[in-house]
Coordinates of C-alpha atoms and ligand atoms in Angstrom, one line a residue:
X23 CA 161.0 54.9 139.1
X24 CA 161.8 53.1 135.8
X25 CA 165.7 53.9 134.1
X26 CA 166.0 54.4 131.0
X27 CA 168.1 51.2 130.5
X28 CA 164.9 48.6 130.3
X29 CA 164.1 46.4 133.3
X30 CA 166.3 48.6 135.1
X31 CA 164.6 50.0 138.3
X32 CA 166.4 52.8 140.0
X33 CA 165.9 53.5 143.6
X34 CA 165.8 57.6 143.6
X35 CA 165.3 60.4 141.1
X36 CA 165.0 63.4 140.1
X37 CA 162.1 65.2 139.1
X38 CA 161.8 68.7 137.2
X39 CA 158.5 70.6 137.3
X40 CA 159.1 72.9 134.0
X41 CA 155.8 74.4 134.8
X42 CA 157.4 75.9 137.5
X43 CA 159.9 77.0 136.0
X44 CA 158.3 78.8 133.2
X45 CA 155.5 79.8 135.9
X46 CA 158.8 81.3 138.0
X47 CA 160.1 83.1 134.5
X48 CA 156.8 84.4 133.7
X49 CA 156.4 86.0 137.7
X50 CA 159.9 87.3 137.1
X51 CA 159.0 89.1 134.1
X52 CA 155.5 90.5 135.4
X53 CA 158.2 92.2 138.5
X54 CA 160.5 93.7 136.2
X55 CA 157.9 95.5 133.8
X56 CA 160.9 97.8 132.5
X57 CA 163.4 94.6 131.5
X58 CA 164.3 92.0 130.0
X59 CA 164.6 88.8 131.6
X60 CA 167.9 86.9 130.6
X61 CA 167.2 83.6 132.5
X62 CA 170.8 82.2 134.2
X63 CA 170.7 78.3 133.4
X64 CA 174.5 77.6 133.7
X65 CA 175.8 74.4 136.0
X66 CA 172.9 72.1 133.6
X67 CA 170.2 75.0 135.0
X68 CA 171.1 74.7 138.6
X69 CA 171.2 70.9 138.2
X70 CA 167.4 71.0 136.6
X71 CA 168.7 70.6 133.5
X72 CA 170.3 72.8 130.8
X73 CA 168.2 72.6 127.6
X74 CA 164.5 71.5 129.2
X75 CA 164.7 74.8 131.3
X76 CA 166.3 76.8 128.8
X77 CA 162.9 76.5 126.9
X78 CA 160.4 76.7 129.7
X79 CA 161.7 79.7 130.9
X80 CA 161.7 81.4 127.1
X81 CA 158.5 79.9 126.9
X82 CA 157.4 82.2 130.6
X83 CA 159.1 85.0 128.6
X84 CA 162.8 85.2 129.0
X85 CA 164.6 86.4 126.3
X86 CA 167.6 86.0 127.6
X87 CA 169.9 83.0 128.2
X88 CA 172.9 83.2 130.6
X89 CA 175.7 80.9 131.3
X90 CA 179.1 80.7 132.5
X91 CA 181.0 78.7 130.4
X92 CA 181.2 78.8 126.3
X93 CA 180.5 74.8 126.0
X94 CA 177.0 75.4 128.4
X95 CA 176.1 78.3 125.4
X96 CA 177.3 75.9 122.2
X97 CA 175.3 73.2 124.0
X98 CA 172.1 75.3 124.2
X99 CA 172.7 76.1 120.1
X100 CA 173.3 72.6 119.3
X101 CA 169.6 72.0 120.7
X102 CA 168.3 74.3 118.6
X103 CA 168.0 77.4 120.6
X104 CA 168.6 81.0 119.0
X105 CA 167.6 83.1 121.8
X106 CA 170.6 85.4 122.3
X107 CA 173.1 83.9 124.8
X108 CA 175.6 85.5 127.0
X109 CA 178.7 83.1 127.8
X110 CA 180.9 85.2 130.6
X111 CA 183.5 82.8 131.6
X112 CA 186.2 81.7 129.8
X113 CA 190.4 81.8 130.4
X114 CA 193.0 82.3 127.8
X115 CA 193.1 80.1 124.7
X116 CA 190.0 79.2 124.6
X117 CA 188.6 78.8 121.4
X118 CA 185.9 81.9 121.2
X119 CA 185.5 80.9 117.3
X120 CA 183.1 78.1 118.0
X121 CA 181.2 80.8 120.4
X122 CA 180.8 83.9 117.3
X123 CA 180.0 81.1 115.0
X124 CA 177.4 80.0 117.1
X125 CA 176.2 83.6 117.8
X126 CA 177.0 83.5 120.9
X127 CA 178.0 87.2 123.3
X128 CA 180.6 87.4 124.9
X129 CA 181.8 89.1 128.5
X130 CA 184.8 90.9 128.2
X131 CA 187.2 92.7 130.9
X132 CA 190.2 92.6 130.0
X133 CA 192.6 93.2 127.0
X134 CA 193.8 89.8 127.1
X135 CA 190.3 88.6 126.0
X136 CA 189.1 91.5 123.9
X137 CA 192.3 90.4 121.5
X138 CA 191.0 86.6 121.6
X139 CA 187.6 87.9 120.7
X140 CA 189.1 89.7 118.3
X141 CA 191.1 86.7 116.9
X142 CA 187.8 84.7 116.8
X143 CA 186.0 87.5 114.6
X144 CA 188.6 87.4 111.8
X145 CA 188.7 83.7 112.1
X146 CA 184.8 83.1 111.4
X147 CA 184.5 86.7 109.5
X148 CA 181.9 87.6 112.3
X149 CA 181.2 90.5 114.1
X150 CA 181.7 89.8 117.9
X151 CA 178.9 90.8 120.0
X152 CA 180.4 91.7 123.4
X153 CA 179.2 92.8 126.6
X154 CA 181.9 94.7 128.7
X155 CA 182.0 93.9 132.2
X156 CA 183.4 96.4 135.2
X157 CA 183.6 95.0 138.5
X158 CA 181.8 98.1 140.7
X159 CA 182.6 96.4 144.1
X160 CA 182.1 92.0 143.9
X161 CA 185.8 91.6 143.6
X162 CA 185.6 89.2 141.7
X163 CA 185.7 89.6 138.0
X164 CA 185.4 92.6 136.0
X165 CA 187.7 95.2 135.0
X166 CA 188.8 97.5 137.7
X167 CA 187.8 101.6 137.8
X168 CA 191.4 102.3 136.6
X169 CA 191.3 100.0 133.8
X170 CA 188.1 100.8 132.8
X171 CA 189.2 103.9 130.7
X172 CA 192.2 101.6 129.0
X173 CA 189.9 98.8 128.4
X174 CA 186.7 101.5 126.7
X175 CA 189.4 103.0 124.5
X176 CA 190.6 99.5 123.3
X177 CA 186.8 98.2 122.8
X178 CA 186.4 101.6 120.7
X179 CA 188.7 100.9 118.3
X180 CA 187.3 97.6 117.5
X181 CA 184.1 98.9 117.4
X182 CA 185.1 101.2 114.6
X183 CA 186.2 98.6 112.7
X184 CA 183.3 96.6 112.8
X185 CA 184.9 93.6 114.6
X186 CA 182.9 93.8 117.8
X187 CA 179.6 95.3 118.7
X188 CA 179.4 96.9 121.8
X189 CA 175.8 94.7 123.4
X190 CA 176.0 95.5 126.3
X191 CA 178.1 97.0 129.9
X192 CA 177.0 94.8 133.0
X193 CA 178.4 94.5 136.5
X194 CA 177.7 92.0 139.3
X195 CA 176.7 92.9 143.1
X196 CA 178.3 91.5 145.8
X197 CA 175.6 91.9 148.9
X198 CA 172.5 91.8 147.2
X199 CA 170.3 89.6 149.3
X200 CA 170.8 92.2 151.9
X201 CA 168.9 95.1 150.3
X202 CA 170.0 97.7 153.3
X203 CA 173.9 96.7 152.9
X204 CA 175.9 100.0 151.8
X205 CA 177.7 98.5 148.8
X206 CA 174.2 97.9 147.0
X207 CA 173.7 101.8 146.3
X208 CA 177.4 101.8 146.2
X209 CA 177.3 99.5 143.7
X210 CA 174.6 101.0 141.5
X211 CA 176.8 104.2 141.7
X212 CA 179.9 103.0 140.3
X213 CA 178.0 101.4 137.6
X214 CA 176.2 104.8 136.8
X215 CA 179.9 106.6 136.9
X216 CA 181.0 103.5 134.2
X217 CA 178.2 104.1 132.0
X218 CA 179.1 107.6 131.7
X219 CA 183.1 106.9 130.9
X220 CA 181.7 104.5 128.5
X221 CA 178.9 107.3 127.0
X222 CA 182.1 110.1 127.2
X223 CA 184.1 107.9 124.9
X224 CA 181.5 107.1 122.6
X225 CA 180.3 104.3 123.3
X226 CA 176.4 103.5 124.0
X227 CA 175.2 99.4 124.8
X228 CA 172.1 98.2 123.7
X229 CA 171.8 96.6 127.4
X230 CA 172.7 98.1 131.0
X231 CA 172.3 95.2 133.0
X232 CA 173.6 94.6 136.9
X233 CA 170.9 92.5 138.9
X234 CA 171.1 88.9 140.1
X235 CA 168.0 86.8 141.6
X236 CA 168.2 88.6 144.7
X237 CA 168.0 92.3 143.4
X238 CA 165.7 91.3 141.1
X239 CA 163.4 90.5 143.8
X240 CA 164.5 93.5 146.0
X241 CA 166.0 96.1 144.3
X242 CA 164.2 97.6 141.8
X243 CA 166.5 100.2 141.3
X244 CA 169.0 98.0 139.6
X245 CA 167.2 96.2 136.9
X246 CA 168.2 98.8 134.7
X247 CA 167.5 97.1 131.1
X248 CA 168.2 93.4 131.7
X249 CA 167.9 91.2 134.8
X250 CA 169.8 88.2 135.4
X251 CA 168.1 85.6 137.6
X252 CA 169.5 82.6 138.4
X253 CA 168.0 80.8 141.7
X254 CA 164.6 82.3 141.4
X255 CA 163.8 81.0 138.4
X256 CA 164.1 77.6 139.7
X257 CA 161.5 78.5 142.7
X258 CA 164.2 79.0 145.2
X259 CA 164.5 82.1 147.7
X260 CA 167.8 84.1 147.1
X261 CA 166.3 85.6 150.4
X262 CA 165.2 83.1 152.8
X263 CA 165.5 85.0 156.1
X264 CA 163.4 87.8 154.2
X265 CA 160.4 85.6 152.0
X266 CA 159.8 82.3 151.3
X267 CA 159.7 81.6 147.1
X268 CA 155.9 82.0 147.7
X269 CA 156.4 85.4 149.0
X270 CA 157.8 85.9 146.0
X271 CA 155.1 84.5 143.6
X272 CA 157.7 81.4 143.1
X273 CA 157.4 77.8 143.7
X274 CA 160.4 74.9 143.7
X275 CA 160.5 73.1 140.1
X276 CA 163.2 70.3 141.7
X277 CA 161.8 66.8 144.0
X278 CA 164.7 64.5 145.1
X279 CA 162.9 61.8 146.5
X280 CA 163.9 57.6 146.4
X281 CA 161.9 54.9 147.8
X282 CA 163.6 52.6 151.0
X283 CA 166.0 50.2 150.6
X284 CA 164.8 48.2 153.7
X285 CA 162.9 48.9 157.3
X286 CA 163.9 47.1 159.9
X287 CA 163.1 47.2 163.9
X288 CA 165.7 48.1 166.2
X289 CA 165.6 47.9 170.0
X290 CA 167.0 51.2 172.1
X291 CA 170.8 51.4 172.0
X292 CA 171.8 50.6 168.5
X293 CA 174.9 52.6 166.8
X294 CA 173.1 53.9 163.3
X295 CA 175.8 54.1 160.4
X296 CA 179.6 55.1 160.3
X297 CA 180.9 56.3 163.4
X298 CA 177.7 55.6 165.5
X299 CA 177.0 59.4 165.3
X300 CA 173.7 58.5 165.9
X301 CA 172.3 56.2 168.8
X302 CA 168.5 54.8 168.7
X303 CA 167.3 56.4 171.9
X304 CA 164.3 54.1 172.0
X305 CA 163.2 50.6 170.4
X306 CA 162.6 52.0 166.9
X307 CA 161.9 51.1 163.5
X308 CA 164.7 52.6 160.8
X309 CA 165.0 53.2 157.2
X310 CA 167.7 52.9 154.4
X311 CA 167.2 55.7 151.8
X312 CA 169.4 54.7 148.7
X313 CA 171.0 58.3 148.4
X314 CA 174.2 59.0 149.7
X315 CA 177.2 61.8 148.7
X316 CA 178.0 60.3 145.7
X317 CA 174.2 61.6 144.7
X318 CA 174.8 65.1 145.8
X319 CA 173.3 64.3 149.0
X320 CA 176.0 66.4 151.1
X321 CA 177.5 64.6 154.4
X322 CA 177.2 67.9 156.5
X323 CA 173.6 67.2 156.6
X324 CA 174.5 63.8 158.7
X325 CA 171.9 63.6 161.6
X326 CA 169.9 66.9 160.3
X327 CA 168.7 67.0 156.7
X328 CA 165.0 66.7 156.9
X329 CA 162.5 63.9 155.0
X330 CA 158.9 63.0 154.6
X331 CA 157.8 59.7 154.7
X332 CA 153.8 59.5 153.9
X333 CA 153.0 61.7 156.8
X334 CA 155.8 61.2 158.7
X335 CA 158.6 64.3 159.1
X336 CA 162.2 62.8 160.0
X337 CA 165.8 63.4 159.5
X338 CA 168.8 61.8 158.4
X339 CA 169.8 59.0 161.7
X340 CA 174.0 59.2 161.5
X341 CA 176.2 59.9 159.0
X342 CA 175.3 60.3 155.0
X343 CA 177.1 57.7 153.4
X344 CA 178.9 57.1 149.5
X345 CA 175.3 55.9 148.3
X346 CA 172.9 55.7 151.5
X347 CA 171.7 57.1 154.6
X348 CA 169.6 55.8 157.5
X349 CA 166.5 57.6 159.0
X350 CA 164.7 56.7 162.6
X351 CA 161.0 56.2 161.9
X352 CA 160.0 56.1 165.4
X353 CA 158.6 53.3 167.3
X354 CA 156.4 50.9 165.9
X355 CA 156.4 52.5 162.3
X356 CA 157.2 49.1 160.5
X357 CA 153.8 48.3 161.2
X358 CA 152.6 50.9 158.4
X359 CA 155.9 51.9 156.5
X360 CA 157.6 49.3 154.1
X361 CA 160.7 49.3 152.0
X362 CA 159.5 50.5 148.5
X363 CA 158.0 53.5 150.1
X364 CA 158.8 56.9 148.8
X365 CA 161.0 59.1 150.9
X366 CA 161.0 62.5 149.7
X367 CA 164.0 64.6 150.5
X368 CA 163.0 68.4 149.0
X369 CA 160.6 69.7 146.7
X370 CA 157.7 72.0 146.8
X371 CA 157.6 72.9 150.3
X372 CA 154.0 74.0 150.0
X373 CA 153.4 70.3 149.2
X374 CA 154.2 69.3 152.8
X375 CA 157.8 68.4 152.0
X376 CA 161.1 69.6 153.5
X377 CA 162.5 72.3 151.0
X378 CA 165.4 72.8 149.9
X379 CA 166.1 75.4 151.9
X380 CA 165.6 73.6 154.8
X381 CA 168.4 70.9 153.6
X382 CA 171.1 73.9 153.2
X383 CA 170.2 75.1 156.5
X384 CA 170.9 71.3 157.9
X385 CA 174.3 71.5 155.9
X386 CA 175.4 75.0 157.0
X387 CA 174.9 76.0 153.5
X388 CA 172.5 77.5 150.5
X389 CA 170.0 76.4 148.9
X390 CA 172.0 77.0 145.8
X391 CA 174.7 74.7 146.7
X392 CA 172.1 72.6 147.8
X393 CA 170.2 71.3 143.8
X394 CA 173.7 72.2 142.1
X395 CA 175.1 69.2 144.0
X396 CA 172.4 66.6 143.1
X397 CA 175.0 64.4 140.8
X398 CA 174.2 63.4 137.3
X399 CA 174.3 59.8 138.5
X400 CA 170.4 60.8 139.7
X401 CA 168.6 60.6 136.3
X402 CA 166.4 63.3 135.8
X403 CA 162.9 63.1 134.6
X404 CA 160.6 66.7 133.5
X405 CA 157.2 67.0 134.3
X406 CA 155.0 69.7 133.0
X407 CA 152.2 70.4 130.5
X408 CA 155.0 70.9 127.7
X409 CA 157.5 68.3 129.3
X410 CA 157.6 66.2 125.9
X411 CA 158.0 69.0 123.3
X412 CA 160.6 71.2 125.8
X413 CA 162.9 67.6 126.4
X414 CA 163.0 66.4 123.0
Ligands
LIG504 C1 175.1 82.9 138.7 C2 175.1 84.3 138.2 C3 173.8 85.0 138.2 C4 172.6 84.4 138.8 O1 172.7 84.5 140.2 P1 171.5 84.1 141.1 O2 171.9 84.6 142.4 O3 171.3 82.7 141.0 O4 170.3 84.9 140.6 C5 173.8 86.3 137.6 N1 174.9 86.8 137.1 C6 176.1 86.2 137.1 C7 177.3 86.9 136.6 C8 176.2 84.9 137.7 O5 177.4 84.4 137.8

């Protein structure tokens, strides 16, 4: 594990398998025969990596890129990328210029930011490209049912004057890994019932689209024209207590593994980190992994997040500390483990390593949370057939 500063050896990384992840694309597509794929690589692609898995999963067949924030979609452009982007996040006084120069769509739900798109299309001469977003039942953004009319007639006018082109009308669902709940149909309804305000006032998107990872995988009934998958395409299960990614026709493009700091025997007894949360219960042998909070490595998995060692399945001995964590070996394991061997923390659990699935359910948490928190002071590096031309 070589940096990239020269004669620099760091003790962990992180490594990207963008096979997988245009594998995972191309498995999403073949589900969704009816859709387009827009593949969700905001937060640097789940912490994969923004650009590298913007082009592996174009290169499975997304057509799509989605991200929150307008600097994740300028970022993507200044790589060279002209797939169409969605950008759906942004407060007041941003500057949406440097987004409709860029080509960039925008998500709009309010009047506040259909003026500022607005603004931004007389400011570069453009023609906005916006995608109207209702909130049928997340609570969370979106305009409301009884804004909804307000907000078409305003987008109507601007549409008559050529400043903005209506892309698309999209919603997001609240309870989707839990295909049975209520508010998934509900969902789908009010969407249907804002569609047709929208088509009563004149107004017809290019693209209907509503479905996250999750109802991708089990709703079909909500893909309408465009699906938005985030967590899948990365090989992780939006739905662990219903498949694992394999289940799913996915596999896990993200290893976190390090090699130990030291290995040392221990007799029974011995307090193991801050706090002594953990006690040797036996003469043992322990290792120091050299990955601690301050990687991403998240302290509610003290004394439970799982690791493989050679053949070896252990977990985290005491607390996760700033930079390192312990693990108990088990008796008499110095004899064949040694400090510079690797430790893998999560991968592809079909390897034979803990997943990371496994780590959010040590941390009382999901699997989401889980690779977004895996800090940039980890450097990355991408593996994969097309790992050189995709990373340049
Ligand atoms: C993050 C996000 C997605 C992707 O969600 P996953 O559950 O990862 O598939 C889709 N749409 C919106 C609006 C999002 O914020």
């Amino acid at each position: 594990m070589s940096s990239s500063q020269p004669g620099v050896v760091v003790p962990a990384e992180v490594v990207i398998d963008l096979d997988a992840v245009a594998a995972n694309a191309a498995a999403l597509c073949e589900r969704v025969p009816g859709s387009a794929l827009m593949a969700v690589v905001k937060a640097d692609a789940y912490g994969h990596g923004l650009v590298p898995c913007a082009r592996a999963a174009l290169a499975g067949g997304a057509t799509w890129l989605g991200v929150a924030q307008v600097p994740e979609a300028v970022a993507l452009r200044e790589a060279g990328i002209d797939a169409p982007v969605l950008a759906w996040l942004y407060a007041p006084g941003s500057d949406l210029s440097c987004a409709l120069a860029r080509d960039v769509d925008l998500s709009v739900a309010a009047p506040w930011a259909l003026e500022e798109v607005l603004a931004a299309a007389r400011s570069t001469g453009r023609t906005a490209r916006v995608h109207l977003k209702i909130d049928t039942g997340l609570g969370r953004g979106g305009s409301t049912t009884t804004d909804w009319p307000d907000l078409l007639a305003a987008v109507g006018r601007a549409v008559a004057s050529d400043a903005v082109e209506l892309v698309g009308i999209w919603s997001h669902m609240a309870c989707a890994d839990d295909p049975t709940h209520p508010t998934v149909r509900r969902q789908r309804e009010v969407f249907l019932d804002a569609l047709e305000a929208a088509e009563r006032a004149g107004l017809r998107p290019q693209l209907r689209h509503l479905a996250n990872s999750a109802a991708t995988l089990t709703s079909p009934d909500t893909h309408f024209d465009l699906v938005r998958p985030g967590l899948a395409l990365y090989g992780l299960s939006p739905v662990p207590h219903l498949g694992a990614p394999a289940a799913y026709g996915l596999r896990a493009a993200m290893t976190v593994r390090a090699r130990l700091a030291l290995v040392k025997d221990v007799p029974a007894g011995v307090g193991v980190s801050y706090a002594h949360a953990y006690t040797t219960p036996a003469a043992t042998s322990l290792g120091l992994v050299p990955l601690g909070y301050a990687d991403g490595i998240l302290r509610h998995a003290s004394n439970a997040g799982p690791v493989q060692v050679g053949a070896l399945r252990t977990r985290v001995a005491g607390r996760v500390c700033m930079d390192q964590f312990v693990v108990d070996l088990g008796p008499g394991a110095s004899a064949h483990v040694q400090a510079g061997d690797v430790v893998t923390l999560f991968g592809d659990g079909d390897l034979g390593v803990p997943t990371a699935q496994e780590w959010a359910d040590a941390a009382g948490t999901i699997s989401y949370e889980i690779v977004t928190s895996i800090s940039g002071r980890l450097p990355r590096a991408w593996a994969g057939t097309d790992a050189r031309e995709w990373t340049r």
